[in-house]
CSV table of C-alpha atoms in Angstrom, one decimal:
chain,number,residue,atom,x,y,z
A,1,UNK,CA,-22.8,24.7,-26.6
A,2,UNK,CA,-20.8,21.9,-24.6
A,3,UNK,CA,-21.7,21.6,-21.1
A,4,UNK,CA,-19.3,19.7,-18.7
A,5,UNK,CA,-20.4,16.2,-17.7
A,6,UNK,CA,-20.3,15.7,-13.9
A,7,UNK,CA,-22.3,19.3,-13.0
A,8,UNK,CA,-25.8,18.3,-12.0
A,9,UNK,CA,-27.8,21.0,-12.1
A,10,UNK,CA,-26.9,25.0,-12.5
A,11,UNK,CA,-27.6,28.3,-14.4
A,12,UNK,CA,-26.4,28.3,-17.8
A,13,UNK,CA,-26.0,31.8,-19.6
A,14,UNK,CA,-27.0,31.3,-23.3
A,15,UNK,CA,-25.9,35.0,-24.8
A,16,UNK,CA,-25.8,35.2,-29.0
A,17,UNK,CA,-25.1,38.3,-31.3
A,18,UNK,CA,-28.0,38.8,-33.9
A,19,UNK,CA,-26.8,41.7,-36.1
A,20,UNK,CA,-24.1,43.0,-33.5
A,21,UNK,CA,-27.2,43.0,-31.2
A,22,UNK,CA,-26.4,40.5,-27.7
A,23,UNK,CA,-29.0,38.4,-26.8
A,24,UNK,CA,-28.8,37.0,-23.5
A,25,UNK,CA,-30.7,35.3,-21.6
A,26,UNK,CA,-30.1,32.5,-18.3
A,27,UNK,CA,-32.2,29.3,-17.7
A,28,UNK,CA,-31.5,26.4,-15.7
A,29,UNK,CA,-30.4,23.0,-16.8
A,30,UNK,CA,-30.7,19.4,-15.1
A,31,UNK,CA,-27.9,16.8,-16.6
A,32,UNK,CA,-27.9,13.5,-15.7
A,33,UNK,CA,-24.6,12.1,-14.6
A,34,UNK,CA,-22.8,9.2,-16.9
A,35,UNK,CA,-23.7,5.6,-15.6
A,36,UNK,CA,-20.9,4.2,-13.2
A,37,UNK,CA,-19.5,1.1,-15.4
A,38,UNK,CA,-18.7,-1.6,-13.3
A,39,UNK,CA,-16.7,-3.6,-15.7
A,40,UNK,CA,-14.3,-0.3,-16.1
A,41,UNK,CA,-14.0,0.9,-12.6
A,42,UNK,CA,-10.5,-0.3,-10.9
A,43,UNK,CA,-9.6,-1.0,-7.1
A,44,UNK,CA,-5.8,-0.5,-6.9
A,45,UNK,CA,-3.8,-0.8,-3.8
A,46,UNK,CA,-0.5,1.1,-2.6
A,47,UNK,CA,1.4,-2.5,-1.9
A,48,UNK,CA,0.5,-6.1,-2.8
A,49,UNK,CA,2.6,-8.1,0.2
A,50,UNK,CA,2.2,-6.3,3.6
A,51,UNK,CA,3.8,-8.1,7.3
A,52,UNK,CA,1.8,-9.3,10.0
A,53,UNK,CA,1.7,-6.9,12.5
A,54,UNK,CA,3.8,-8.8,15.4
A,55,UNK,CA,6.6,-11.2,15.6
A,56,UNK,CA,9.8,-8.4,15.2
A,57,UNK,CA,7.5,-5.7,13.2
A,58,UNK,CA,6.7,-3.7,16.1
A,59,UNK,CA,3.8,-2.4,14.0
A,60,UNK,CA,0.4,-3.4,12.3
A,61,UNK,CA,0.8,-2.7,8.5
A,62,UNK,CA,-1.6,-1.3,6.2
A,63,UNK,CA,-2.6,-0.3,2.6
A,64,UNK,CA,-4.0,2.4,0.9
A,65,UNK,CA,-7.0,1.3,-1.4
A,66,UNK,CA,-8.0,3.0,-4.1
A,67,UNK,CA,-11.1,2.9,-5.5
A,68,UNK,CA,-11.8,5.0,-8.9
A,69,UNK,CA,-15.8,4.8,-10.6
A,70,UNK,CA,-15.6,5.1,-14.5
A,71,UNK,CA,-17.8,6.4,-16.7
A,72,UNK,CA,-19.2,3.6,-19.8
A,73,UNK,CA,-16.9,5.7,-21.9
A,74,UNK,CA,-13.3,4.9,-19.6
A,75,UNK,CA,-13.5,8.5,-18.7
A,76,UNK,CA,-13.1,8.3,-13.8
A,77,UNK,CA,-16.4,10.2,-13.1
A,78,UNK,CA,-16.3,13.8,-11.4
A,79,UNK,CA,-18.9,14.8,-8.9
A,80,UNK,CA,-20.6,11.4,-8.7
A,81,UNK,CA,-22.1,10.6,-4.9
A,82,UNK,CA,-22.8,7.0,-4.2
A,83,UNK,CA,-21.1,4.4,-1.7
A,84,UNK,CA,-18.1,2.7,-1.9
A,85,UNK,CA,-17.3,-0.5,0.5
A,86,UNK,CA,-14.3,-2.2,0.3
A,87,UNK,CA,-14.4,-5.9,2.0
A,88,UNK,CA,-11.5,-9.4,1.6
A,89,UNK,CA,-12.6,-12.6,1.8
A,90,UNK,CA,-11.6,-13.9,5.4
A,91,UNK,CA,-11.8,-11.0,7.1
A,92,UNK,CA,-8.0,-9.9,7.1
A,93,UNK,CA,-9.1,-6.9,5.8
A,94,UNK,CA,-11.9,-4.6,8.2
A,95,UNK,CA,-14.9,-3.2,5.8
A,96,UNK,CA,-14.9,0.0,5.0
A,97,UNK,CA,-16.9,2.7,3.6
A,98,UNK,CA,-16.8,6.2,1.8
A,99,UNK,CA,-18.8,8.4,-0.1
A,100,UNK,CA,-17.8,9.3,-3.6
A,101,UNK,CA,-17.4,12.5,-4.2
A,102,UNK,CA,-13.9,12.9,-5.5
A,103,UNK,CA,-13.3,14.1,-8.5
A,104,UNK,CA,-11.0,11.4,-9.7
A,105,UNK,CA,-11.4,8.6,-6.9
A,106,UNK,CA,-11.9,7.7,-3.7
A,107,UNK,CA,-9.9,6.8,-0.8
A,108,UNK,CA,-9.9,4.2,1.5
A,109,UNK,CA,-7.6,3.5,3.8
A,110,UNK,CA,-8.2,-0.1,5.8
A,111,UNK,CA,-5.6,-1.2,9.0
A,112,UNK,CA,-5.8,-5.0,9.4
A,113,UNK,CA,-4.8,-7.2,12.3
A,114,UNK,CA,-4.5,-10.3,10.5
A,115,UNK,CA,-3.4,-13.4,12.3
A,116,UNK,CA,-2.1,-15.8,9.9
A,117,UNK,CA,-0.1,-16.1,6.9
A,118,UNK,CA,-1.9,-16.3,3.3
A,119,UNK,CA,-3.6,-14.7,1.0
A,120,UNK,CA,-6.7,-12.3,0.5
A,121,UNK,CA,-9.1,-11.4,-2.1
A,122,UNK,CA,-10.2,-7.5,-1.9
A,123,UNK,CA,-13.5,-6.7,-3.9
A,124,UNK,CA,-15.3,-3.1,-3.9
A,125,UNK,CA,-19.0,-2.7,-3.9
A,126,UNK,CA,-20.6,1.1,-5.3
A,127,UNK,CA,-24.1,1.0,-3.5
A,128,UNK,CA,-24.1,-3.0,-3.5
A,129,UNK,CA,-22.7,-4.0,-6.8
A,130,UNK,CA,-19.6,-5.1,-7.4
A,131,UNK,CA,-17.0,-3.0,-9.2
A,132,UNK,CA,-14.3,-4.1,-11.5
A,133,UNK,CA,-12.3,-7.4,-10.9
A,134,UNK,CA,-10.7,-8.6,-7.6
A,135,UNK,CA,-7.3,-7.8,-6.4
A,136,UNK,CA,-5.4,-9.9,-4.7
A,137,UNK,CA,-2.7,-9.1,-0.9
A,138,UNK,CA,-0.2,-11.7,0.4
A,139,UNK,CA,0.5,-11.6,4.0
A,140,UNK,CA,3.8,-12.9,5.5
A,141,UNK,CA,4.3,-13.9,8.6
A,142,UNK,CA,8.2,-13.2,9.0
A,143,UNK,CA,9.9,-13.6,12.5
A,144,UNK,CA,12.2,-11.1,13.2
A,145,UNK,CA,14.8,-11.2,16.1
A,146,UNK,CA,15.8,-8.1,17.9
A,147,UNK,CA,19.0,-9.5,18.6
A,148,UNK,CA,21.8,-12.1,18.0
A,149,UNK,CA,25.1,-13.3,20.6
A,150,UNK,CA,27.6,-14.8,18.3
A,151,UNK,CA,30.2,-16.1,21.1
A,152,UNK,CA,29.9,-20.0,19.8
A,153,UNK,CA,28.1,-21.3,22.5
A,154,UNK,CA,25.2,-22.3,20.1
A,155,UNK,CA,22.7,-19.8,21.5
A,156,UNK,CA,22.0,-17.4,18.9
A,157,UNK,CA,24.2,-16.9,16.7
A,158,UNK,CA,22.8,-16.3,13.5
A,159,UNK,CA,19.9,-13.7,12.0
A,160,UNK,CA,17.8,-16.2,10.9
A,161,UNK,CA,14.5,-14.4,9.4
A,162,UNK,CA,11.5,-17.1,8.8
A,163,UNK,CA,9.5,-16.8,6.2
A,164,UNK,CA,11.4,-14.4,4.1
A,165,UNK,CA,12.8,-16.8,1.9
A,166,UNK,CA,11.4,-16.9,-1.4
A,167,UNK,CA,10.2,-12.8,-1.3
A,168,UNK,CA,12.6,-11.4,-2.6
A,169,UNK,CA,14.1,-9.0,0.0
A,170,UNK,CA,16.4,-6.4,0.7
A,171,UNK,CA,18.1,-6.1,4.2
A,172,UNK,CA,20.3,-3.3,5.5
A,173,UNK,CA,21.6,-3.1,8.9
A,174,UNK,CA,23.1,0.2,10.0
A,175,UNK,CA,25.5,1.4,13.1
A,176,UNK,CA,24.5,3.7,15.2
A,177,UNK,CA,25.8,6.7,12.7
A,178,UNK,CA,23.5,5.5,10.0
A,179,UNK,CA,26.4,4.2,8.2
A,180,UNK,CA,25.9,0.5,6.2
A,181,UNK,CA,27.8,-2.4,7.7
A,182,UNK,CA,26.0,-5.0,6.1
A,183,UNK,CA,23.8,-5.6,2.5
A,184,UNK,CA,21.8,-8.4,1.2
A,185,UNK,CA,20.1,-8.8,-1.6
A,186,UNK,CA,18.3,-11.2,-1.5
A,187,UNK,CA,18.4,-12.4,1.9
A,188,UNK,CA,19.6,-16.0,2.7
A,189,UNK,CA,18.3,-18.1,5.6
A,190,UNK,CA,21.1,-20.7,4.4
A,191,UNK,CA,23.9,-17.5,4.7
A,192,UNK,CA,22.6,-15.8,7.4
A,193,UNK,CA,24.1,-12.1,9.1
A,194,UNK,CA,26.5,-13.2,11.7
A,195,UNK,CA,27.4,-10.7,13.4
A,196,UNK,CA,30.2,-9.4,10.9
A,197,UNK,CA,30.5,-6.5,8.2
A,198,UNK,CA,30.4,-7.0,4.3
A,199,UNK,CA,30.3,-3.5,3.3
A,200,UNK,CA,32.1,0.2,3.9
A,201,UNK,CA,35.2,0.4,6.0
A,202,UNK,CA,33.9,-2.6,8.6
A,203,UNK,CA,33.6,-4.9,5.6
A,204,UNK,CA,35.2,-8.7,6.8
A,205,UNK,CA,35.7,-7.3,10.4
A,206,UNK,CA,33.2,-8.8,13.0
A,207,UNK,CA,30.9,-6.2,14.3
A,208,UNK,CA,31.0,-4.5,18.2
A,209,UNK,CA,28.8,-4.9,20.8
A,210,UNK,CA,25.9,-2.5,20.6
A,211,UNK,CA,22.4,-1.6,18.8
A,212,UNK,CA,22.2,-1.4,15.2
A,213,UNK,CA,19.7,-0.9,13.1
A,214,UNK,CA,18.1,-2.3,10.3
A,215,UNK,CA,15.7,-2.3,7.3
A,216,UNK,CA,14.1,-5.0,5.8
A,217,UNK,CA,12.6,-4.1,1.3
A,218,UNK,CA,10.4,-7.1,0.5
A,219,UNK,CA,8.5,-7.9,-2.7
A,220,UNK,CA,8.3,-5.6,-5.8
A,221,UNK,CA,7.5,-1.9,-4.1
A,222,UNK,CA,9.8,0.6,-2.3
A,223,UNK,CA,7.0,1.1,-0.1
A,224,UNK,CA,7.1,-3.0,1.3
A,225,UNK,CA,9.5,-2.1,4.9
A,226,UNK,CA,10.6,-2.7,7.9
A,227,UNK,CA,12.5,-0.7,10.0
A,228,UNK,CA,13.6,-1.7,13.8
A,229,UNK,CA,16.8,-2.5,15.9
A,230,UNK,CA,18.8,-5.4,16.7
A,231,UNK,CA,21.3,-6.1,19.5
A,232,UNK,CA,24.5,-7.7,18.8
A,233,UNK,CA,26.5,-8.6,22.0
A,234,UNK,CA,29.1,-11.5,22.1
C-alpha cells in the first residue's frame, strides 16, 4: 500500500480478498512529513531590476517573491506548516512573513520604498533557518521628465533619461491614438528623443504640441515597465 507523503494523519481503509471473501477493516495512521531541505529550497523573484518609486515613475514598484520548501529528495513539499520570512540586507526590502501551507509554495509579496540606487541581497528564513542561497535585486534610480520644449532656446530640449544607460531598455512613446511615433532600442542619452518621429507615418516629421505617452522595458523581463505621459510643446 502507498500512502501519499504530505497527509498527516487520517483513516486509512485496508480491505483484502481472502478466497473471494473481503476483508475490511479501517485504522488510523500518523505520517511524519519529509524534512524541509534547506540546501534544495529556492527563493525566486518575478523581476531582478525594479525603479525607485519617485523621480518620473509616479509609482512605488514591487516584486513578487517566491518562496518554495523542498523535500531531501528535490520533491516542493505539500501540506507542510511552518514560517516563512523574507528579509534584504539594507532594508530596501520590508520583512515579511507567511505561513506555509501551499501545496507547491508560498507567496510573498513585499512593496519597498527604497531611497537610493544599489543593490540588495534577499535571504528567506523557514522558522529561523536560512533557506537556499541568496538572490540578488538592482535598483535604479532613473529620472524621468514629464515633458520636453524643443524651440532652441536651450531649455529643454532633449529626453534625457539618467541612469538608464547601460540597462538595456526599450522606450516607446505613443500619440494620443496609441499609435507609435517613436522606438528605441536601446535607449541613448548621447541620441536623445527630440521631439520628432522615427517610426509609422510621422517618421522624420517633428512631432505636435500635445501629450503623448510613453513606455519605458528595462533589463531582461517583460514585466520591468514604466508607463506615464510626457508633454511636448515648442
Amino acid at each position: 500500500m502507498t500512502l501519499v507523503a504530505g497527509r498527516d494523519t487520517g483513516a486509512v481503509t485496508l480491505q483484502a480478498e481472502v478466497e473471494r471473501k473481503v476483508l475490511t477493516n479501517t485504522e488510523t495512521v500518523h505520517l511524519v512529513n519529509p524534512s524541509v531541505s534547506l540546501e534544495l529550497s529556492t527563493i525566486t523573484v518575478d523581476t531582478d531590476m525594479l525603479f525607485l518609486p519617485q523621480r518620473g515613475t509616479g509609482r512605488a514598484d514591487s516584486t513578487l517573491i517566491r518562496v518554495t520548501l523542498i523535500d531531501e529528495t528535490g520533491v516542493p513539499l505539500g501540506n507542510h506548516t511552518g514560517t516563512v520570512q523574507v528579509q534584504s540586507t539594507g532594508g530596501l526590502l520590508a520583512s515579511s512573513t507567511a505561513e506555509y501551507v501551499d501545496s507547491l509554495a508560498a507567496y510573498i509579496t513585499t512593496m519597498y520604498s527604497p531611497t537610493e540606487a544599489g543593490e540588495a541581497q534577499i535571504s528567506a528564513t523557514y522558522n529561523g533557518e536560512l533557506l537556499g542561497e541568496e538572490i540578488q535585486i538592482r535598483f535604479i534610480d532613473v529620472e524621468i521628465p514629464q515633458g520636453i520644449s524643443p524651440n532652441g532656446d536651450g531649455l529643454n530640449e532633449t529626453w534625457i533619461l539618467s541612469g538608464l544607460d547601460g540597462v538595456g531598455s526599450q522606450v516607446t512613446v505613443y500619440n494620443a491614438q496609441g499609435e507609435a511615433v517613436y522606438y528605441a532600442s536601446p535607449y541613448s542619452n548621447e541620441d536623445p528623443f527630440l521631439g520628432t518621429s522615427n517610426v509609422g507615418a510621422m517618421a522624420g516629421n517633428e512631432l505636435p504640441n500635445g501629450t503623448y505617452y510613453f513606455r519605458i522595458a528595462y533589463g531582461d523581463t517583460e514585466r520591468n515597465e514604466v508607463y506615464n505621459y510626457l508633454i511636448i510643446q515648442r
